[in-house]
């Protein structure tokens, strides 16, 4: 099972457990654990997007040696800009 599927499965189990337990403290711990796993999953997915975009940028630049960090940072910037743009357009469409 790949890491993403494993995290998704763990999130599902923690969410189910939170709904089933009667003790509120234990339920809250399960919910907190599920949220922590969701954050980890989002970070992992973002890393994959950055990696793919950095590779595209590197290829477009002719595959130069020794500039990996430059392409990685540019990919991070582009992906963050896209995310912020989507967040802004989502907020304006809800008005």
PDB file of N, CA, C and O in Angstrom, residues 35-83:
ATOM      1  N   UNK A  35      -7.072  14.935  12.007  1.00  0.00           N
ATOM      2  CA  UNK A  35      -6.676  16.237  11.449  1.00  0.00           C
ATOM      3  C   UNK A  35      -5.171  16.302  11.213  1.00  0.00           C
ATOM      4  O   UNK A  35      -4.711  16.838  10.209  1.00  0.00           O
ATOM      5  N   UNK A  36      -4.412  15.754  12.142  1.00  0.00           N
ATOM      6  CA  UNK A  36      -2.958  15.712  11.985  1.00  0.00           C
ATOM      7  C   UNK A  36      -2.577  14.898  10.742  1.00  0.00           C
ATOM      8  O   UNK A  36      -1.717  15.290   9.954  1.00  0.00           O
ATOM      9  N   UNK A  37      -3.249  13.768  10.548  1.00  0.00           N
ATOM     10  CA  UNK A  37      -2.990  12.935   9.371  1.00  0.00           C
ATOM     11  C   UNK A  37      -3.379  13.650   8.082  1.00  0.00           C
ATOM     12  O   UNK A  37      -2.691  13.541   7.066  1.00  0.00           O
ATOM     13  N   UNK A  38      -4.473  14.408   8.122  1.00  0.00           N
ATOM     14  CA  UNK A  38      -4.894  15.171   6.942  1.00  0.00           C
ATOM     15  C   UNK A  38      -3.847  16.221   6.573  1.00  0.00           C
ATOM     16  O   UNK A  38      -3.551  16.421   5.389  1.00  0.00           O
ATOM     17  N   UNK A  39      -3.291  16.889   7.576  1.00  0.00           N
ATOM     18  CA  UNK A  39      -2.237  17.881   7.310  1.00  0.00           C
ATOM     19  C   UNK A  39      -1.020  17.203   6.690  1.00  0.00           C
ATOM     20  O   UNK A  39      -0.422  17.720   5.739  1.00  0.00           O
ATOM     21  N   UNK A  40      -0.662  16.048   7.220  1.00  0.00           N
ATOM     22  CA  UNK A  40       0.475  15.308   6.679  1.00  0.00           C
ATOM     23  C   UNK A  40       0.210  14.900   5.226  1.00  0.00           C
ATOM     24  O   UNK A  40       1.097  15.017   4.379  1.00  0.00           O
ATOM     25  N   UNK A  41      -0.999  14.456   4.944  1.00  0.00           N
ATOM     26  CA  UNK A  41      -1.366  14.059   3.589  1.00  0.00           C
ATOM     27  C   UNK A  41      -1.295  15.257   2.637  1.00  0.00           C
ATOM     28  O   UNK A  41      -0.769  15.148   1.527  1.00  0.00           O
ATOM     29  N   UNK A  42      -1.799  16.412   3.080  1.00  0.00           N
ATOM     30  CA  UNK A  42      -1.734  17.614   2.231  1.00  0.00           C
ATOM     31  C   UNK A  42      -0.291  18.011   1.943  1.00  0.00           C
ATOM     32  O   UNK A  42       0.047  18.366   0.815  1.00  0.00           O
ATOM     33  N   UNK A  43       0.576  17.943   2.964  1.00  0.00           N
ATOM     34  CA  UNK A  43       1.992  18.266   2.758  1.00  0.00           C
ATOM     35  C   UNK A  43       2.631  17.299   1.768  1.00  0.00           C
ATOM     36  O   UNK A  43       3.391  17.709   0.885  1.00  0.00           O
ATOM     37  N   UNK A  44       2.303  16.031   1.903  1.00  0.00           N
ATOM     38  CA  UNK A  44       2.861  15.022   1.017  1.00  0.00           C
ATOM     39  C   UNK A  44       2.404  15.247  -0.428  1.00  0.00           C
ATOM     40  O   UNK A  44       3.207  15.181  -1.356  1.00  0.00           O
ATOM     41  N   UNK A  45       1.136  15.564  -0.597  1.00  0.00           N
ATOM     42  CA  UNK A  45       0.606  15.800  -1.931  1.00  0.00           C
ATOM     43  C   UNK A  45       1.207  17.068  -2.536  1.00  0.00           C
ATOM     44  O   UNK A  45       1.529  17.119  -3.717  1.00  0.00           O
ATOM     45  N   UNK A  46       1.392  18.079  -1.703  1.00  0.00           N
ATOM     46  CA  UNK A  46       2.000  19.324  -2.177  1.00  0.00           C
ATOM     47  C   UNK A  46       3.435  19.073  -2.627  1.00  0.00           C
ATOM     48  O   UNK A  46       3.872  19.578  -3.653  1.00  0.00           O
ATOM     49  N   UNK A  47       4.170  18.275  -1.869  1.00  0.00           N
ATOM     50  CA  UNK A  47       5.546  17.951  -2.231  1.00  0.00           C
ATOM     51  C   UNK A  47       5.600  17.280  -3.601  1.00  0.00           C
ATOM     52  O   UNK A  47       6.472  17.571  -4.420  1.00  0.00           O
ATOM     53  N   UNK A  48       4.651  16.386  -3.853  1.00  0.00           N
ATOM     54  CA  UNK A  48       4.595  15.718  -5.151  1.00  0.00           C
ATOM     55  C   UNK A  48       4.324  16.700  -6.280  1.00  0.00           C
ATOM     56  O   UNK A  48       4.913  16.602  -7.362  1.00  0.00           O
ATOM     57  N   UNK A  49       3.430  17.666  -6.038  1.00  0.00           N
ATOM     58  CA  UNK A  49       3.136  18.687  -7.048  1.00  0.00           C
ATOM     59  C   UNK A  49       4.365  19.555  -7.316  1.00  0.00           C
ATOM     60  O   UNK A  49       4.668  19.878  -8.460  1.00  0.00           O
ATOM     61  N   UNK A  50       5.060  19.930  -6.245  1.00  0.00           N
ATOM     62  CA  UNK A  50       6.259  20.750  -6.395  1.00  0.00           C
ATOM     63  C   UNK A  50       7.316  19.976  -7.180  1.00  0.00           C
ATOM     64  O   UNK A  50       7.948  20.518  -8.095  1.00  0.00           O
ATOM     65  N   UNK A  51       7.487  18.717  -6.840  1.00  0.00           N
ATOM     66  CA  UNK A  51       8.480  17.893  -7.529  1.00  0.00           C
ATOM     67  C   UNK A  51       8.181  17.824  -9.030  1.00  0.00           C
ATOM     68  O   UNK A  51       9.074  18.020  -9.864  1.00  0.00           O
ATOM     69  N   UNK A  52       6.924  17.582  -9.366  1.00  0.00           N
ATOM     70  CA  UNK A  52       6.539  17.477 -10.773  1.00  0.00           C
ATOM     71  C   UNK A  52       6.735  18.810 -11.497  1.00  0.00           C
ATOM     72  O   UNK A  52       7.238  18.853 -12.630  1.00  0.00           O
ATOM     73  N   UNK A  53       6.345  19.917 -10.849  1.00  0.00           N
ATOM     74  CA  UNK A  53       6.488  21.230 -11.480  1.00  0.00           C
ATOM     75  C   UNK A  53       7.954  21.612 -11.628  1.00  0.00           C
ATOM     76  O   UNK A  53       8.366  22.153 -12.665  1.00  0.00           O
ATOM     77  N   UNK A  54       8.770  21.319 -10.619  1.00  0.00           N
ATOM     78  CA  UNK A  54      10.204  21.612 -10.694  1.00  0.00           C
ATOM     79  C   UNK A  54      10.845  20.839 -11.850  1.00  0.00           C
ATOM     80  O   UNK A  54      11.676  21.378 -12.580  1.00  0.00           O
ATOM     81  N   UNK A  55      10.433  19.616 -12.039  1.00  0.00           N
ATOM     82  CA  UNK A  55      10.952  18.805 -13.142  1.00  0.00           C
ATOM     83  C   UNK A  55      10.559  19.418 -14.485  1.00  0.00           C
ATOM     84  O   UNK A  55      11.385  19.501 -15.402  1.00  0.00           O
ATOM     85  N   UNK A  56       9.302  19.872 -14.603  1.00  0.00           N
ATOM     86  CA  UNK A  56       8.854  20.528 -15.833  1.00  0.00           C
ATOM     87  C   UNK A  56       9.697  21.770 -16.121  1.00  0.00           C
ATOM     88  O   UNK A  56      10.134  21.982 -17.264  1.00  0.00           O
ATOM     89  N   UNK A  57       9.910  22.578 -15.091  1.00  0.00           N
ATOM     90  CA  UNK A  57      10.706  23.795 -15.265  1.00  0.00           C
ATOM     91  C   UNK A  57      12.138  23.470 -15.673  1.00  0.00           C
ATOM     92  O   UNK A  57      12.722  24.128 -16.548  1.00  0.00           O
ATOM     93  N   UNK A  58      12.714  22.459 -15.062  1.00  0.00           N
ATOM     94  CA  UNK A  58      14.073  22.033 -15.359  1.00  0.00           C
ATOM     95  C   UNK A  58      14.178  21.566 -16.809  1.00  0.00           C
ATOM     96  O   UNK A  58      15.114  21.933 -17.522  1.00  0.00           O
ATOM     97  N   UNK A  59      13.192  20.768 -17.240  1.00  0.00           N
ATOM     98  CA  UNK A  59      13.193  20.307 -18.630  1.00  0.00           C
ATOM     99  C   UNK A  59      13.040  21.471 -19.601  1.00  0.00           C
ATOM    100  O   UNK A  59      13.716  21.531 -20.619  1.00  0.00           O
ATOM    101  N   UNK A  60      12.129  22.399 -19.281  1.00  0.00           N
ATOM    102  CA  UNK A  60      11.910  23.557 -20.164  1.00  0.00           C
ATOM    103  C   UNK A  60      13.167  24.415 -20.288  1.00  0.00           C
ATOM    104  O   UNK A  60      13.386  25.057 -21.316  1.00  0.00           O
ATOM    105  N   UNK A  61      13.994  24.416 -19.256  1.00  0.00           N
ATOM    106  CA  UNK A  61      15.226  25.210 -19.260  1.00  0.00           C
ATOM    107  C   UNK A  61      16.386  24.463 -19.914  1.00  0.00           C
ATOM    108  O   UNK A  61      17.515  24.960 -19.921  1.00  0.00           O
ATOM    109  N   UNK A  62      16.128  23.275 -20.435  1.00  0.00           N
ATOM    110  CA  UNK A  62      17.183  22.525 -21.107  1.00  0.00           C
ATOM    111  C   UNK A  62      17.980  21.603 -20.204  1.00  0.00           C
ATOM    112  O   UNK A  62      19.102  21.232 -20.525  1.00  0.00           O
ATOM    113  N   UNK A  63      17.417  21.252 -19.054  1.00  0.00           N
ATOM    114  CA  UNK A  63      18.026  20.323 -18.099  1.00  0.00           C
ATOM    115  C   UNK A  63      19.420  20.754 -17.612  1.00  0.00           C
ATOM    116  O   UNK A  63      20.366  19.973 -17.619  1.00  0.00           O
ATOM    117  N   UNK A  64      19.547  21.993 -17.161  1.00  0.00           N
ATOM    118  CA  UNK A  64      20.868  22.444 -16.698  1.00  0.00           C
ATOM    119  C   UNK A  64      21.266  21.773 -15.385  1.00  0.00           C
ATOM    120  O   UNK A  64      20.434  21.529 -14.516  1.00  0.00           O
ATOM    121  N   UNK A  65      22.534  21.503 -15.253  1.00  0.00           N
ATOM    122  CA  UNK A  65      23.053  20.861 -14.033  1.00  0.00           C
ATOM    123  C   UNK A  65      23.271  21.901 -12.939  1.00  0.00           C
ATOM    124  O   UNK A  65      23.567  23.063 -13.216  1.00  0.00           O
ATOM    125  N   UNK A  66      23.086  21.477 -11.688  1.00  0.00           N
ATOM    126  CA  UNK A  66      23.426  22.300 -10.537  1.00  0.00           C
ATOM    127  C   UNK A  66      22.437  23.396 -10.180  1.00  0.00           C
ATOM    128  O   UNK A  66      22.753  24.261  -9.372  1.00  0.00           O
ATOM    129  N   UNK A  67      21.233  23.378 -10.774  1.00  0.00           N
ATOM    130  CA  UNK A  67      20.253  24.438 -10.480  1.00  0.00           C
ATOM    131  C   UNK A  67      18.976  23.862  -9.885  1.00  0.00           C
ATOM    132  O   UNK A  67      17.915  24.466  -9.980  1.00  0.00           O
ATOM    133  N   UNK A  68      19.090  22.709  -9.247  1.00  0.00           N
ATOM    134  CA  UNK A  68      17.921  22.026  -8.709  1.00  0.00           C
ATOM    135  C   UNK A  68      17.141  22.884  -7.714  1.00  0.00           C
ATOM    136  O   UNK A  68      15.921  22.965  -7.767  1.00  0.00           O
ATOM    137  N   UNK A  69      17.869  23.524  -6.815  1.00  0.00           N
ATOM    138  CA  UNK A  69      17.221  24.348  -5.783  1.00  0.00           C
ATOM    139  C   UNK A  69      16.457  25.508  -6.415  1.00  0.00           C
ATOM    140  O   UNK A  69      15.340  25.813  -5.999  1.00  0.00           O
ATOM    141  N   UNK A  70      17.041  26.124  -7.407  1.00  0.00           N
ATOM    142  CA  UNK A  70      16.373  27.225  -8.110  1.00  0.00           C
ATOM    143  C   UNK A  70      15.024  26.776  -8.684  1.00  0.00           C
ATOM    144  O   UNK A  70      14.009  27.457  -8.522  1.00  0.00           O
ATOM    145  N   UNK A  71      15.014  25.623  -9.349  1.00  0.00           N
ATOM    146  CA  UNK A  71      13.777  25.123  -9.943  1.00  0.00           C
ATOM    147  C   UNK A  71      12.780  24.689  -8.873  1.00  0.00           C
ATOM    148  O   UNK A  71      11.572  24.889  -9.023  1.00  0.00           O
ATOM    149  N   UNK A  72      13.276  24.109  -7.793  1.00  0.00           N
ATOM    150  CA  UNK A  72      12.395  23.689  -6.695  1.00  0.00           C
ATOM    151  C   UNK A  72      11.705  24.911  -6.070  1.00  0.00           C
ATOM    152  O   UNK A  72      10.492  24.922  -5.870  1.00  0.00           O
ATOM    153  N   UNK A  73      12.483  25.948  -5.792  1.00  0.00           N
ATOM    154  CA  UNK A  73      11.927  27.153  -5.173  1.00  0.00           C
ATOM    155  C   UNK A  73      10.934  27.854  -6.100  1.00  0.00           C
ATOM    156  O   UNK A  73       9.892  28.345  -5.653  1.00  0.00           O
ATOM    157  N   UNK A  74      11.238  27.888  -7.389  1.00  0.00           N
ATOM    158  CA  UNK A  74      10.311  28.494  -8.343  1.00  0.00           C
ATOM    159  C   UNK A  74       9.018  27.685  -8.423  1.00  0.00           C
ATOM    160  O   UNK A  74       7.921  28.248  -8.472  1.00  0.00           O
ATOM    161  N   UNK A  75       9.135  26.374  -8.408  1.00  0.00           N
ATOM    162  CA  UNK A  75       7.943  25.516  -8.428  1.00  0.00           C
ATOM    163  C   UNK A  75       7.103  25.739  -7.178  1.00  0.00           C
ATOM    164  O   UNK A  75       5.875  25.853  -7.262  1.00  0.00           O
ATOM    165  N   UNK A  76       7.734  25.826  -6.013  1.00  0.00           N
ATOM    166  CA  UNK A  76       7.003  26.110  -4.771  1.00  0.00           C
ATOM    167  C   UNK A  76       6.267  27.437  -4.874  1.00  0.00           C
ATOM    168  O   UNK A  76       5.110  27.550  -4.484  1.00  0.00           O
ATOM    169  N   UNK A  77       6.948  28.460  -5.389  1.00  0.00           N
ATOM    170  CA  UNK A  77       6.342  29.782  -5.519  1.00  0.00           C
ATOM    171  C   UNK A  77       5.125  29.735  -6.436  1.00  0.00           C
ATOM    172  O   UNK A  77       4.064  30.264  -6.105  1.00  0.00           O
ATOM    173  N   UNK A  78       5.272  29.066  -7.582  1.00  0.00           N
ATOM    174  CA  UNK A  78       4.161  28.981  -8.536  1.00  0.00           C
ATOM    175  C   UNK A  78       2.962  28.244  -7.940  1.00  0.00           C
ATOM    176  O   UNK A  78       1.820  28.675  -8.093  1.00  0.00           O
ATOM    177  N   UNK A  79       3.233  27.169  -7.265  1.00  0.00           N
ATOM    178  CA  UNK A  79       2.139  26.377  -6.683  1.00  0.00           C
ATOM    179  C   UNK A  79       1.453  27.154  -5.562  1.00  0.00           C
ATOM    180  O   UNK A  79       0.227  27.148  -5.454  1.00  0.00           O
ATOM    181  N   UNK A  80       2.224  27.855  -4.757  1.00  0.00           N
ATOM    182  CA  UNK A  80       1.634  28.681  -3.694  1.00  0.00           C
ATOM    183  C   UNK A  80       0.814  29.823  -4.294  1.00  0.00           C
ATOM    184  O   UNK A  80      -0.279  30.119  -3.820  1.00  0.00           O
ATOM    185  N   UNK A  81       1.335  30.448  -5.357  1.00  0.00           N
ATOM    186  CA  UNK A  81       0.581  31.509  -6.035  1.00  0.00           C
ATOM    187  C   UNK A  81      -0.740  30.969  -6.584  1.00  0.00           C
ATOM    188  O   UNK A  81      -1.782  31.613  -6.452  1.00  0.00           O
ATOM    189  N   UNK A  82      -0.702  29.799  -7.200  1.00  0.00           N
ATOM    190  CA  UNK A  82      -1.920  29.169  -7.723  1.00  0.00           C
ATOM    191  C   UNK A  82      -2.918  28.892  -6.600  1.00  0.00           C
ATOM    192  O   UNK A  82      -4.109  29.127  -6.746  1.00  0.00           O
ATOM    193  N   UNK A  83      -2.402  28.403  -5.477  1.00  0.00           N
ATOM    194  CA  UNK A  83      -3.268  28.091  -4.337  1.00  0.00           C
ATOM    195  C   UNK A  83      -3.924  29.359  -3.797  1.00  0.00           C
ATOM    196  O   UNK A  83      -5.125  29.389  -3.527  1.00  0.00           O
TER     197      UNK A  83
END
